[in-house]
C-alpha positions as MATLAB code, in Angstrom:
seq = 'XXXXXXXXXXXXXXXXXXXXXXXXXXXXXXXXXXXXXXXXXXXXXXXXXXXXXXXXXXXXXXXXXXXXXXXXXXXXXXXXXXXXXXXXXXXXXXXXXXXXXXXXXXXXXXXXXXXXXXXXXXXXXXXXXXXXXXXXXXXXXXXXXXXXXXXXXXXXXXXXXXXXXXXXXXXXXXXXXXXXXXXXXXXXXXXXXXXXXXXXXXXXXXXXXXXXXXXXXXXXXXXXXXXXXXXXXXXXXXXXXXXXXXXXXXXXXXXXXXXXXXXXXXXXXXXXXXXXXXXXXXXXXXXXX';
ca = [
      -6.307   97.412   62.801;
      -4.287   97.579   66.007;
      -3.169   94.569   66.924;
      -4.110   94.821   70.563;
      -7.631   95.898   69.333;
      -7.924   92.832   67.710;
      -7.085   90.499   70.562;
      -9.421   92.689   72.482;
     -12.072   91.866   70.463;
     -11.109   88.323   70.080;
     -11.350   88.029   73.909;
     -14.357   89.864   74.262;
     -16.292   87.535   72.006;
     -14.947   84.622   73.964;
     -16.538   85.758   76.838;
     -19.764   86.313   75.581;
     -19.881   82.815   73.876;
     -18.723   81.243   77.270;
     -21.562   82.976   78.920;
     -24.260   81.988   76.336;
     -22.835   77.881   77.170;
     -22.954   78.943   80.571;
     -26.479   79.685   80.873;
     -27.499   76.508   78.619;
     -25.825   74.972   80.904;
     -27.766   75.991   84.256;
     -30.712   76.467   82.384;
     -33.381   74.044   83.941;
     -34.715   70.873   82.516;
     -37.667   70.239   80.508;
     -39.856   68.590   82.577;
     -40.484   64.859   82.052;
     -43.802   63.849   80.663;
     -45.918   62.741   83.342;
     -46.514   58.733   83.333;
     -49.350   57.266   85.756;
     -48.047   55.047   88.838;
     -50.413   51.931   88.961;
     -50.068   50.489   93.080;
     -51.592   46.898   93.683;
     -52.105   46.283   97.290;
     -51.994   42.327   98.359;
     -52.246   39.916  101.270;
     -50.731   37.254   99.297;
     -51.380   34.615  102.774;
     -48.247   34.082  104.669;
     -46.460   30.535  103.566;
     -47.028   28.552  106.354;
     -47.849   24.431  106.861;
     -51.246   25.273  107.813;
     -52.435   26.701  104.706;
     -55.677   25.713  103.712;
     -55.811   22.919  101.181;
     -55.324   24.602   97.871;
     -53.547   27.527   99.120;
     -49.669   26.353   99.843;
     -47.344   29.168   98.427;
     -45.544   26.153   96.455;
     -48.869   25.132   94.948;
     -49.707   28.898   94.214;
     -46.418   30.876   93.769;
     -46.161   30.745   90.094;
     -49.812   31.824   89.603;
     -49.522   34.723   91.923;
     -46.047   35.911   89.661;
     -48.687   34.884   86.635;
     -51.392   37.284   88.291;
     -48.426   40.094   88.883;
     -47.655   39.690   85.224;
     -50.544   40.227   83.788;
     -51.639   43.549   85.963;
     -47.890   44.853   85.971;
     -48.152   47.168   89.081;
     -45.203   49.619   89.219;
     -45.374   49.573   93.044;
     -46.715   46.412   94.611;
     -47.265   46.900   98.524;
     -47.800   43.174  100.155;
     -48.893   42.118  103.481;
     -47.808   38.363  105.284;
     -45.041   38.437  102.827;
     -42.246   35.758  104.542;
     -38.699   36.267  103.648;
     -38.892   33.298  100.836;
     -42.378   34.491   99.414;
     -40.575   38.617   98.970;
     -37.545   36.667   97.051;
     -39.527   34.524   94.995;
     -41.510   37.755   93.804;
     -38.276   39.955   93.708;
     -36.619   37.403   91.373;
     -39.616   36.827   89.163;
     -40.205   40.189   88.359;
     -37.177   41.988   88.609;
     -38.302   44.365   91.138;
     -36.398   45.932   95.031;
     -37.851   45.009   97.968;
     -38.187   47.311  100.723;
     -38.859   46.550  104.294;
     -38.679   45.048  107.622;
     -39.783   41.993  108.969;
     -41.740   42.415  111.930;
     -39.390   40.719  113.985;
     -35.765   42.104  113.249;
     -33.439   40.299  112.672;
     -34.816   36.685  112.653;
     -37.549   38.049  109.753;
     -41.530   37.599  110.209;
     -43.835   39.161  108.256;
     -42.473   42.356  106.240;
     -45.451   44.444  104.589;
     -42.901   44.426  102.039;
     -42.925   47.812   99.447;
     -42.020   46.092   96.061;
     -40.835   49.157   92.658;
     -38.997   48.855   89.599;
     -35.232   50.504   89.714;
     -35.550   51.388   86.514;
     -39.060   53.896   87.480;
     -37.644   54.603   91.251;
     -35.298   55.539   93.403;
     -35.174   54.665   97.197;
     -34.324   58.054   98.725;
     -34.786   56.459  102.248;
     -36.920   53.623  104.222;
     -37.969   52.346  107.515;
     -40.993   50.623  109.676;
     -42.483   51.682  113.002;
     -44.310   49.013  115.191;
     -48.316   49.240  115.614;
     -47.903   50.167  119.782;
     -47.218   52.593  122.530;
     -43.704   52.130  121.537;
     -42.931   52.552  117.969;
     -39.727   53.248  118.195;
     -38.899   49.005  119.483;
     -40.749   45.790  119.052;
     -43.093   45.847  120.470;
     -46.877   44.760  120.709;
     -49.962   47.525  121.442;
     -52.865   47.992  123.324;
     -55.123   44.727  122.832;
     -53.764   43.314  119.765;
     -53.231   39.616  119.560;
     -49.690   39.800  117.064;
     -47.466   42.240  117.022;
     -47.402   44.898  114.217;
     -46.229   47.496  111.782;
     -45.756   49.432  109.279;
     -43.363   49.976  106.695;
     -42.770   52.790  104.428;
     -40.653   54.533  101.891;
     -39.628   57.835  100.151;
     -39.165   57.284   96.752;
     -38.518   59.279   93.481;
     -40.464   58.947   90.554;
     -38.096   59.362   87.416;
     -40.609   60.771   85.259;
     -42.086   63.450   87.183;
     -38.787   63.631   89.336;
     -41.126   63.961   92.579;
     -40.523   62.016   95.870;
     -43.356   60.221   97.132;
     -43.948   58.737  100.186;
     -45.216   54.872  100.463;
     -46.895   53.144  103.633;
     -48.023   50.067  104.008;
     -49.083   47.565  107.083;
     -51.501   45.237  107.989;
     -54.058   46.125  111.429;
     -54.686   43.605  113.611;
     -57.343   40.746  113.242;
     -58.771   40.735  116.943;
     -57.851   44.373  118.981;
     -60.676   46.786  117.664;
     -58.402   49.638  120.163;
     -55.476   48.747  118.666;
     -56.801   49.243  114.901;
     -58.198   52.512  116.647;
     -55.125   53.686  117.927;
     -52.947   52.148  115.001;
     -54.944   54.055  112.664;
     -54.054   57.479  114.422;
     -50.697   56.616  114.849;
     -50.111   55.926  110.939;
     -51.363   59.631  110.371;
     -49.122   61.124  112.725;
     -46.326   58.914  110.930;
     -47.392   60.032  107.923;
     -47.052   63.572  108.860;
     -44.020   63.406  110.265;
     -41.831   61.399  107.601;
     -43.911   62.211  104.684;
     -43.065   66.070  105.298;
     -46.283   67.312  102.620;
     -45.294   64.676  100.164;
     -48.029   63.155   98.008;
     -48.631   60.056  100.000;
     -50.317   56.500   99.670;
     -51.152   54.392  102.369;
     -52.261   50.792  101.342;
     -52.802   47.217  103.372;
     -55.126   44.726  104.941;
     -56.783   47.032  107.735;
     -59.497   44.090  109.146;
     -61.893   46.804  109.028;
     -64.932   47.751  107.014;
     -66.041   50.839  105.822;
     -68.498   51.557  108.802;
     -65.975   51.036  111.529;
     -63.807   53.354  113.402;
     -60.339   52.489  111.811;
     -61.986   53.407  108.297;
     -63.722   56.130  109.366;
     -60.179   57.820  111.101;
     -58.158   57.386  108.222;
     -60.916   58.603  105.640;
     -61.257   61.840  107.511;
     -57.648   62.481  106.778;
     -57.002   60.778  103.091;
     -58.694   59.740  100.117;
     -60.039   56.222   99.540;
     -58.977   55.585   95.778;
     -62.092   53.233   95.139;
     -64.326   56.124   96.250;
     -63.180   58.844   94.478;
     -61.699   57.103   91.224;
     -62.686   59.089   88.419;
     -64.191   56.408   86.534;
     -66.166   53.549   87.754;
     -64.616   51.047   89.802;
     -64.363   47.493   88.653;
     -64.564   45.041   90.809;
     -65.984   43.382   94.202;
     -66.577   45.463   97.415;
     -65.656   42.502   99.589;
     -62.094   41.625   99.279;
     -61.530   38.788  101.926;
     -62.069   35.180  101.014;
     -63.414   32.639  102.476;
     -61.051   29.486  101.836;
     -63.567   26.983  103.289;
     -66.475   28.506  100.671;
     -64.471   30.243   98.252;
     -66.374   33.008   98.308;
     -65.643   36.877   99.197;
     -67.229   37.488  102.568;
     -66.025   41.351  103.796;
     -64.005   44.189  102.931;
     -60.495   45.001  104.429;
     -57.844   46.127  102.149;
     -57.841   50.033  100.881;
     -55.577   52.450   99.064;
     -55.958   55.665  100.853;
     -53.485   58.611   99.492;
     -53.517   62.316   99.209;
     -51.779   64.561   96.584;
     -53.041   62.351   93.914;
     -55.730   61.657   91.693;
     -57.090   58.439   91.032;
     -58.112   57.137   87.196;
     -59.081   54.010   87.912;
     -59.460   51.423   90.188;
     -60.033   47.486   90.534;
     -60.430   44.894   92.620;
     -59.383   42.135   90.938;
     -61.430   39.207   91.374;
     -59.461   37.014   89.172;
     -59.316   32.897   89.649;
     -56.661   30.145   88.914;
     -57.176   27.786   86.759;
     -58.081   25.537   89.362;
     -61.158   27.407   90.343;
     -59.785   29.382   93.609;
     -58.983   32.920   94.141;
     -54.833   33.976   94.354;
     -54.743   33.923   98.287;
     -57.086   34.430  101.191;
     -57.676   38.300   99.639;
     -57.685   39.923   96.420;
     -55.746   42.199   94.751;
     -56.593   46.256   95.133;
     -55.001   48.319   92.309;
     -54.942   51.804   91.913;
     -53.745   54.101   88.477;
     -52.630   57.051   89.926;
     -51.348   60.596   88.558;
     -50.072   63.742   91.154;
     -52.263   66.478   91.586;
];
């Protein structure tokens, strides 16, 4: 055989084998087997000198990491959260904080988003303030504190989706400025979740009959309510530390783009006899649409 034919040949085969690599190459992933995102939302009671007897973060820290242990939330999103209380919990459980204090720079409260590296990635984070102004600190309408709301796109490694995290804590007096916060969230929510599947969680100081609720229930799911098996667990989630009792309901997962499995409200004591903080625990097992 010619021996030009021959190199022709040669070369021609080369290509083709280069081509077949090429398109393994480019050739797109298998996806990644879905895995369920369990969120915990948690006032865990800001660490303050006037804590109630029996509720000092010293006295309480290491039962709350206990508590986190045991329920193993990939995503915890806490409200009053100091600076020292977010780095205890960070450090105890290996997890990233994400979040602003209230106050920038000198700290207050964060409503501090809490994941696991090793699940998620931070694509990008920030916080708004709870007024007329969201933009700057700032304190709105008739509230008595100022206050905000955090949040966070993030991308789950398994399903390799970005999801969008908010969390923030309404205030205790204003019933117009839980109105008006409640609207503003779901414009926020628009705008910087951009369609992404989307949970909103915190301490709202509203029931279920109120306007607050009712706003932000016309617009996303409440995961207690439409958990596809029973939920576990109290209604009320606010306790009384004088009686040591739950007295009302304030702290919800809302979310849309995913489907709820289960739900609790975890009612769970220390060994002492009192509850975690001055609320309980909300958790939510969650899987995308």
């Amino acid at each position: 055989m010619n021996v030009f034919i021959k190199i022709g040949i040669t070369f021609l085969i080369s290509i083709l084998l280069l081509s077949c690599k090429s398109k393994e190459a480019i050739a797109p992933d298998e996806p990644f087997e879905e895995k369920p995102i369990k969120i915990m939302s948690f006032n865990i009671c800001n660490d303050n000198a006037g804590a109630p007897e029996g509720y000092s973060w010293f006295g309480r820290r290491d039962d709350v990491i206990k508590l986190l242990q045991k329920h193993q939330p990939d995503i915890l999103c806490a409200q009053e959260d100091l600076v020292q209380q977010g780095d205890y919990m960070t450090q105890a459980m290996g997890w990233t904080r994400t979040g602003m204090g209230f106050n920038p720079p000198s700290g207050g409260a964060f409503n501090g988003v809490y994941f696991n590296e090793d699940r998620f990635t931070k694509i990008q984070s920030g916080m708004f303030w709870l007024s007329e102004t969201p933009e700057k600190y700032s304190k709105g309408w008739d509230a008595q504190a100022v206050r905000t709301c955090n949040w966070v796109i993030m991308k789950d490694k398994h399903s390799r989706e970005e999801i969008a995290i908010f969390n923030t804590h309404l205030d205790h007096l204003g019933n117009n400025a839980r109105i008006q916060s409640a609207k503003l969230i779901l414009e926020k929510i628009q705008e910087i979740g951009q369609g992404r599947p989307t949970v909103l969680t915190g301490d709202f100081n509203s029931p279920r009959n109120s306007s607050p609720y009712q706003i932000l229930a016309e617009a996303m799911g409440d995961s207690r309510l439409i958990s596809e098996t029973s939920p576990r667990g109290p209604i009320p989630t606010i306790v009384s530390t004088g009686t040591g009792s739950l007295t009302s309901e304030a702290d919800y997962i809302f979310l849309k783009g995913f489907n709820v499995s289960k739900y609790q409200a975890i009612d769970d004591k220390r060994e002492n006899g009192l509850y975690f903080s001055d609320h309980i625990p909300i958790k939510a097992t969650l899987t995308l649409n």
